[in-house]
Amino acid sequence: MSGDGRGARAVRQLFAVAWELNNSETAFVLPADAADHDVQVRFFAPTTEVPTCGHDRFLNVHAANPRLRATRD
């Protein structure tokens, strides 16, 4: 897959992964698509791209931001 998640080939590969996982939505954290963004998150159901979904968004923000991770003593 191309690294930025754009282009027809990349989108086909994102759909293929979503189809294989067969979850209601699969989130992909990709490189930023604008200079003022840290990352780009795209959500795919097995048959369509989804504009947003709540539970995956919170998980990805947590995973991508080390300041939000719990520390262990």
PDB file of N, CA and C in Angstrom:
ATOM      1  N   MET A   1       0.851  -1.170   0.000  1.00  0.00           N
ATOM      2  CA  MET A   1       0.000   0.000   0.000  1.00  0.00           C
ATOM      3  C   MET A   1       0.893   1.228   0.000  1.00  0.00           C
ATOM      4  N   SER A   2       0.459   2.246  -0.704  1.00  0.00           N
ATOM      5  CA  SER A   2       1.223   3.486  -0.642  1.00  0.00           C
ATOM      6  C   SER A   2       1.125   4.024   0.778  1.00  0.00           C
ATOM      7  N   GLY A   3       2.167   4.670   1.240  1.00  0.00           N
ATOM      8  CA  GLY A   3       2.252   5.078   2.626  1.00  0.00           C
ATOM      9  C   GLY A   3       1.226   6.094   3.083  1.00  0.00           C
ATOM     10  N   ASP A   4       0.656   6.867   2.162  1.00  0.00           N
ATOM     11  CA  ASP A   4      -0.247   7.932   2.596  1.00  0.00           C
ATOM     12  C   ASP A   4      -1.716   7.532   2.586  1.00  0.00           C
ATOM     13  N   GLY A   5      -2.059   6.351   2.133  1.00  0.00           N
ATOM     14  CA  GLY A   5      -3.449   5.905   2.161  1.00  0.00           C
ATOM     15  C   GLY A   5      -4.322   6.536   1.103  1.00  0.00           C
ATOM     16  N   ARG A   6      -3.716   7.229   0.156  1.00  0.00           N
ATOM     17  CA  ARG A   6      -4.475   7.846  -0.925  1.00  0.00           C
ATOM     18  C   ARG A   6      -4.226   7.077  -2.208  1.00  0.00           C
ATOM     19  N   GLY A   7      -5.039   7.307  -3.168  1.00  0.00           N
ATOM     20  CA  GLY A   7      -4.901   6.650  -4.451  1.00  0.00           C
ATOM     21  C   GLY A   7      -5.758   5.397  -4.508  1.00  0.00           C
ATOM     22  N   ALA A   8      -6.130   5.030  -5.732  1.00  0.00           N
ATOM     23  CA  ALA A   8      -7.047   3.901  -5.923  1.00  0.00           C
ATOM     24  C   ALA A   8      -6.474   2.597  -5.384  1.00  0.00           C
ATOM     25  N   ARG A   9      -5.200   2.356  -5.607  1.00  0.00           N
ATOM     26  CA  ARG A   9      -4.589   1.105  -5.126  1.00  0.00           C
ATOM     27  C   ARG A   9      -4.607   1.035  -3.604  1.00  0.00           C
ATOM     28  N   ALA A  10      -4.241   2.138  -2.951  1.00  0.00           N
ATOM     29  CA  ALA A  10      -4.239   2.165  -1.488  1.00  0.00           C
ATOM     30  C   ALA A  10      -5.639   1.941  -0.939  1.00  0.00           C
ATOM     31  N   VAL A  11      -6.639   2.574  -1.543  1.00  0.00           N
ATOM     32  CA  VAL A  11      -8.014   2.416  -1.066  1.00  0.00           C
ATOM     33  C   VAL A  11      -8.472   0.971  -1.245  1.00  0.00           C
ATOM     34  N   ARG A  12      -8.126   0.344  -2.362  1.00  0.00           N
ATOM     35  CA  ARG A  12      -8.480  -1.081  -2.550  1.00  0.00           C
ATOM     36  C   ARG A  12      -7.847  -1.945  -1.469  1.00  0.00           C
ATOM     37  N   GLN A  13      -6.625  -1.630  -1.088  1.00  0.00           N
ATOM     38  CA  GLN A  13      -5.957  -2.410  -0.048  1.00  0.00           C
ATOM     39  C   GLN A  13      -6.598  -2.175   1.322  1.00  0.00           C
ATOM     40  N   LEU A  14      -7.013  -0.954   1.609  1.00  0.00           N
ATOM     41  CA  LEU A  14      -7.702  -0.680   2.868  1.00  0.00           C
ATOM     42  C   LEU A  14      -9.022  -1.449   2.922  1.00  0.00           C
ATOM     43  N   PHE A  15      -9.754  -1.448   1.808  1.00  0.00           N
ATOM     44  CA  PHE A  15     -10.995  -2.229   1.747  1.00  0.00           C
ATOM     45  C   PHE A  15     -10.727  -3.721   1.929  1.00  0.00           C
ATOM     46  N   ALA A  16      -9.652  -4.216   1.339  1.00  0.00           N
ATOM     47  CA  ALA A  16      -9.328  -5.642   1.456  1.00  0.00           C
ATOM     48  C   ALA A  16      -9.066  -6.027   2.906  1.00  0.00           C
ATOM     49  N   VAL A  17      -8.351  -5.188   3.627  1.00  0.00           N
ATOM     50  CA  VAL A  17      -8.089  -5.463   5.045  1.00  0.00           C
ATOM     51  C   VAL A  17      -9.399  -5.409   5.836  1.00  0.00           C
ATOM     52  N   ALA A  18     -10.215  -4.378   5.587  1.00  0.00           N
ATOM     53  CA  ALA A  18     -11.500  -4.261   6.289  1.00  0.00           C
ATOM     54  C   ALA A  18     -12.388  -5.461   5.988  1.00  0.00           C
ATOM     55  N   TRP A  19     -12.394  -5.915   4.743  1.00  0.00           N
ATOM     56  CA  TRP A  19     -13.190  -7.083   4.357  1.00  0.00           C
ATOM     57  C   TRP A  19     -12.708  -8.321   5.099  1.00  0.00           C
ATOM     58  N   GLU A  20     -11.401  -8.502   5.160  1.00  0.00           N
ATOM     59  CA  GLU A  20     -10.810  -9.665   5.823  1.00  0.00           C
ATOM     60  C   GLU A  20     -11.122  -9.664   7.322  1.00  0.00           C
ATOM     61  N   LEU A  21     -11.014  -8.505   7.975  1.00  0.00           N
ATOM     62  CA  LEU A  21     -11.297  -8.420   9.405  1.00  0.00           C
ATOM     63  C   LEU A  21     -12.781  -8.559   9.703  1.00  0.00           C
ATOM     64  N   ASN A  22     -13.621  -8.079   8.780  1.00  0.00           N
ATOM     65  CA  ASN A  22     -15.075  -8.187   8.879  1.00  0.00           C
ATOM     66  C   ASN A  22     -15.634  -7.568  10.165  1.00  0.00           C
ATOM     67  N   ASN A  23     -15.017  -6.479  10.617  1.00  0.00           N
ATOM     68  CA  ASN A  23     -15.556  -5.716  11.741  1.00  0.00           C
ATOM     69  C   ASN A  23     -16.562  -4.703  11.215  1.00  0.00           C
ATOM     70  N   SER A  24     -17.360  -4.143  12.108  1.00  0.00           N
ATOM     71  CA  SER A  24     -18.294  -3.109  11.648  1.00  0.00           C
ATOM     72  C   SER A  24     -17.527  -1.911  11.090  1.00  0.00           C
ATOM     73  N   GLU A  25     -16.405  -1.551  11.692  1.00  0.00           N
ATOM     74  CA  GLU A  25     -15.501  -0.532  11.175  1.00  0.00           C
ATOM     75  C   GLU A  25     -14.070  -0.917  11.515  1.00  0.00           C
ATOM     76  N   THR A  26     -13.167  -0.591  10.609  1.00  0.00           N
ATOM     77  CA  THR A  26     -11.742  -0.773  10.850  1.00  0.00           C
ATOM     78  C   THR A  26     -11.085   0.582  10.661  1.00  0.00           C
ATOM     79  N   ALA A  27     -10.287   0.999  11.622  1.00  0.00           N
ATOM     80  CA  ALA A  27      -9.616   2.296  11.556  1.00  0.00           C
ATOM     81  C   ALA A  27      -8.181   2.104  11.084  1.00  0.00           C
ATOM     82  N   PHE A  28      -7.749   3.008  10.222  1.00  0.00           N
ATOM     83  CA  PHE A  28      -6.380   3.017   9.731  1.00  0.00           C
ATOM     84  C   PHE A  28      -5.758   4.364  10.077  1.00  0.00           C
ATOM     85  N   VAL A  29      -4.645   4.326  10.799  1.00  0.00           N
ATOM     86  CA  VAL A  29      -3.912   5.550  11.125  1.00  0.00           C
ATOM     87  C   VAL A  29      -2.831   5.699  10.062  1.00  0.00           C
ATOM     88  N   LEU A  30      -2.904   6.807   9.337  1.00  0.00           N
ATOM     89  CA  LEU A  30      -2.019   7.044   8.195  1.00  0.00           C
ATOM     90  C   LEU A  30      -1.274   8.357   8.392  1.00  0.00           C
ATOM     91  N   PRO A  31      -0.242   8.582   7.591  1.00  0.00           N
ATOM     92  CA  PRO A  31       0.459   9.865   7.687  1.00  0.00           C
ATOM     93  C   PRO A  31      -0.494  11.035   7.429  1.00  0.00           C
ATOM     94  N   ALA A  32      -0.163  12.158   7.991  1.00  0.00           N
ATOM     95  CA  ALA A  32      -0.997  13.357   7.848  1.00  0.00           C
ATOM     96  C   ALA A  32      -1.164  13.728   6.382  1.00  0.00           C
ATOM     97  N   ASP A  33      -2.347  14.272   6.067  1.00  0.00           N
ATOM     98  CA  ASP A  33      -2.608  14.722   4.705  1.00  0.00           C
ATOM     99  C   ASP A  33      -2.550  16.244   4.579  1.00  0.00           C
ATOM    100  N   ALA A  34      -2.165  16.922   5.650  1.00  0.00           N
ATOM    101  CA  ALA A  34      -1.999  18.378   5.645  1.00  0.00           C
ATOM    102  C   ALA A  34      -0.918  18.751   6.651  1.00  0.00           C
ATOM    103  N   ALA A  35      -0.278  19.869   6.412  1.00  0.00           N
ATOM    104  CA  ALA A  35       0.843  20.285   7.258  1.00  0.00           C
ATOM    105  C   ALA A  35       0.436  20.535   8.705  1.00  0.00           C
ATOM    106  N   ASP A  36      -0.804  20.921   8.924  1.00  0.00           N
ATOM    107  CA  ASP A  36      -1.241  21.219  10.297  1.00  0.00           C
ATOM    108  C   ASP A  36      -1.900  20.032  10.987  1.00  0.00           C
ATOM    109  N   HIS A  37      -1.739  18.832  10.449  1.00  0.00           N
ATOM    110  CA  HIS A  37      -2.282  17.611  11.055  1.00  0.00           C
ATOM    111  C   HIS A  37      -1.144  16.707  11.495  1.00  0.00           C
ATOM    112  N   ASP A  38      -1.386  15.924  12.552  1.00  0.00           N
ATOM    113  CA  ASP A  38      -0.390  14.952  12.997  1.00  0.00           C
ATOM    114  C   ASP A  38      -0.550  13.628  12.271  1.00  0.00           C
ATOM    115  N   VAL A  39      -1.773  13.176  12.124  1.00  0.00           N
ATOM    116  CA  VAL A  39      -2.078  11.915  11.435  1.00  0.00           C
ATOM    117  C   VAL A  39      -3.397  12.068  10.682  1.00  0.00           C
ATOM    118  N   GLN A  40      -3.668  11.098   9.854  1.00  0.00           N
ATOM    119  CA  GLN A  40      -4.948  10.979   9.166  1.00  0.00           C
ATOM    120  C   GLN A  40      -5.550   9.651   9.596  1.00  0.00           C
ATOM    121  N   VAL A  41      -6.798   9.635   9.980  1.00  0.00           N
ATOM    122  CA  VAL A  41      -7.464   8.393  10.346  1.00  0.00           C
ATOM    123  C   VAL A  41      -8.617   8.169   9.376  1.00  0.00           C
ATOM    124  N   ARG A  42      -8.625   6.999   8.745  1.00  0.00           N
ATOM    125  CA  ARG A  42      -9.701   6.646   7.822  1.00  0.00           C
ATOM    126  C   ARG A  42     -10.380   5.394   8.354  1.00  0.00           C
ATOM    127  N   PHE A  43     -11.702   5.349   8.217  1.00  0.00           N
ATOM    128  CA  PHE A  43     -12.509   4.256   8.736  1.00  0.00           C
ATOM    129  C   PHE A  43     -13.170   3.521   7.578  1.00  0.00           C
ATOM    130  N   PHE A  44     -13.050   2.195   7.586  1.00  0.00           N
ATOM    131  CA  PHE A  44     -13.645   1.383   6.536  1.00  0.00           C
ATOM    132  C   PHE A  44     -14.483   0.273   7.140  1.00  0.00           C
ATOM    133  N   ALA A  45     -15.698   0.125   6.630  1.00  0.00           N
ATOM    134  CA  ALA A  45     -16.518  -1.054   6.866  1.00  0.00           C
ATOM    135  C   ALA A  45     -16.162  -2.021   5.737  1.00  0.00           C
ATOM    136  N   PRO A  46     -16.611  -3.264   5.789  1.00  0.00           N
ATOM    137  CA  PRO A  46     -16.247  -4.197   4.725  1.00  0.00           C
ATOM    138  C   PRO A  46     -16.652  -3.750   3.316  1.00  0.00           C
ATOM    139  N   THR A  47     -17.664  -2.905   3.192  1.00  0.00           N
ATOM    140  CA  THR A  47     -18.126  -2.536   1.844  1.00  0.00           C
ATOM    141  C   THR A  47     -18.107  -1.045   1.547  1.00  0.00           C
ATOM    142  N   THR A  48     -17.750  -0.204   2.509  1.00  0.00           N
ATOM    143  CA  THR A  48     -17.784   1.243   2.269  1.00  0.00           C
ATOM    144  C   THR A  48     -16.837   1.973   3.218  1.00  0.00           C
ATOM    145  N   GLU A  49     -16.397   3.149   2.812  1.00  0.00           N
ATOM    146  CA  GLU A  49     -15.638   4.000   3.733  1.00  0.00           C
ATOM    147  C   GLU A  49     -16.638   4.742   4.600  1.00  0.00           C
ATOM    148  N   VAL A  50     -16.341   4.823   5.889  1.00  0.00           N
ATOM    149  CA  VAL A  50     -17.231   5.442   6.866  1.00  0.00           C
ATOM    150  C   VAL A  50     -16.631   6.795   7.237  1.00  0.00           C
ATOM    151  N   PRO A  51     -17.444   7.872   7.277  1.00  0.00           N
ATOM    152  CA  PRO A  51     -16.879   9.186   7.583  1.00  0.00           C
ATOM    153  C   PRO A  51     -16.236   9.265   8.972  1.00  0.00           C
ATOM    154  N   THR A  52     -16.830   8.629   9.959  1.00  0.00           N
ATOM    155  CA  THR A  52     -16.271   8.629  11.307  1.00  0.00           C
ATOM    156  C   THR A  52     -16.979   7.569  12.141  1.00  0.00           C
ATOM    157  N   CYS A  53     -16.327   7.135  13.195  1.00  0.00           N
ATOM    158  CA  CYS A  53     -16.973   6.251  14.162  1.00  0.00           C
ATOM    159  C   CYS A  53     -16.313   6.510  15.509  1.00  0.00           C
ATOM    160  N   GLY A  54     -17.107   6.533  16.544  1.00  0.00           N
ATOM    161  CA  GLY A  54     -16.647   6.973  17.853  1.00  0.00           C
ATOM    162  C   GLY A  54     -15.616   6.088  18.516  1.00  0.00           C
ATOM    163  N   HIS A  55     -15.884   4.796  18.649  1.00  0.00           N
ATOM    164  CA  HIS A  55     -14.996   3.950  19.440  1.00  0.00           C
ATOM    165  C   HIS A  55     -13.615   3.825  18.818  1.00  0.00           C
ATOM    166  N   ASP A  56     -13.521   3.703  17.527  1.00  0.00           N
ATOM    167  CA  ASP A  56     -12.206   3.618  16.888  1.00  0.00           C
ATOM    168  C   ASP A  56     -11.444   4.927  16.994  1.00  0.00           C
ATOM    169  N   ARG A  57     -12.158   6.033  16.925  1.00  0.00           N
ATOM    170  CA  ARG A  57     -11.491   7.335  17.027  1.00  0.00           C
ATOM    171  C   ARG A  57     -10.789   7.470  18.377  1.00  0.00           C
ATOM    172  N   PHE A  58     -11.461   7.128  19.468  1.00  0.00           N
ATOM    173  CA  PHE A  58     -10.851   7.248  20.792  1.00  0.00           C
ATOM    174  C   PHE A  58      -9.652   6.320  20.938  1.00  0.00           C
ATOM    175  N   LEU A  59      -9.750   5.118  20.432  1.00  0.00           N
ATOM    176  CA  LEU A  59      -8.644   4.168  20.516  1.00  0.00           C
ATOM    177  C   LEU A  59      -7.426   4.685  19.764  1.00  0.00           C
ATOM    178  N   ASN A  60      -7.626   5.204  18.566  1.00  0.00           N
ATOM    179  CA  ASN A  60      -6.497   5.676  17.774  1.00  0.00           C
ATOM    180  C   ASN A  60      -5.852   6.921  18.350  1.00  0.00           C
ATOM    181  N   VAL A  61      -6.636   7.825  18.884  1.00  0.00           N
ATOM    182  CA  VAL A  61      -6.062   9.003  19.527  1.00  0.00           C
ATOM    183  C   VAL A  61      -5.206   8.565  20.707  1.00  0.00           C
ATOM    184  N   HIS A  62      -5.710   7.635  21.476  1.00  0.00           N
ATOM    185  CA  HIS A  62      -4.957   7.127  22.626  1.00  0.00           C
ATOM    186  C   HIS A  62      -3.665   6.446  22.176  1.00  0.00           C
ATOM    187  N   ALA A  63      -3.756   5.605  21.168  1.00  0.00           N
ATOM    188  CA  ALA A  63      -2.583   4.860  20.708  1.00  0.00           C
ATOM    189  C   ALA A  63      -1.539   5.772  20.073  1.00  0.00           C
ATOM    190  N   ALA A  64      -1.982   6.822  19.402  1.00  0.00           N
ATOM    191  CA  ALA A  64      -1.051   7.694  18.694  1.00  0.00           C
ATOM    192  C   ALA A  64      -0.429   8.758  19.581  1.00  0.00           C
ATOM    193  N   ASN A  65      -0.975   8.975  20.777  1.00  0.00           N
ATOM    194  CA  ASN A  65      -0.495  10.048  21.631  1.00  0.00           C
ATOM    195  C   ASN A  65       0.104   9.475  22.914  1.00  0.00           C
ATOM    196  N   PRO A  66       1.419   9.398  23.000  1.00  0.00           N
ATOM    197  CA  PRO A  66       2.038   8.789  24.179  1.00  0.00           C
ATOM    198  C   PRO A  66       1.737   9.530  25.477  1.00  0.00           C
ATOM    199  N   ARG A  67       1.373  10.811  25.409  1.00  0.00           N
ATOM    200  CA  ARG A  67       1.052  11.548  26.636  1.00  0.00           C
ATOM    201  C   ARG A  67      -0.231  11.032  27.281  1.00  0.00           C
ATOM    202  N   LEU A  68      -1.084  10.337  26.519  1.00  0.00           N
ATOM    203  CA  LEU A  68      -2.336   9.836  27.067  1.00  0.00           C
ATOM    204  C   LEU A  68      -2.208   8.423  27.628  1.00  0.00           C
ATOM    205  N   ARG A  69      -1.097   7.776  27.381  1.00  0.00           N
ATOM    206  CA  ARG A  69      -0.914   6.410  27.859  1.00  0.00           C
ATOM    207  C   ARG A  69      -0.638   6.404  29.357  1.00  0.00           C
ATOM    208  N   ALA A  70      -1.163   5.405  30.026  1.00  0.00           N
ATOM    209  CA  ALA A  70      -0.898   5.254  31.456  1.00  0.00           C
ATOM    210  C   ALA A  70       0.545   4.852  31.666  1.00  0.00           C
ATOM    211  N   THR A  71       1.138   5.339  32.719  1.00  0.00           N
ATOM    212  CA  THR A  71       2.514   4.944  33.049  1.00  0.00           C
ATOM    213  C   THR A  71       2.468   3.885  34.131  1.00  0.00           C
ATOM    214  N   ARG A  72       3.448   3.010  34.104  1.00  0.00           N
ATOM    215  CA  ARG A  72       3.547   1.959  35.119  1.00  0.00           C
ATOM    216  C   ARG A  72       4.699   2.292  36.047  1.00  0.00           C
ATOM    217  N   ASP A  73       4.457   2.085  37.312  1.00  0.00           N
ATOM    218  CA  ASP A  73       5.522   2.334  38.307  1.00  0.00           C
ATOM    219  C   ASP A  73       6.311   1.083  38.562  1.00  0.00           C
TER     220      ASP A  73
END
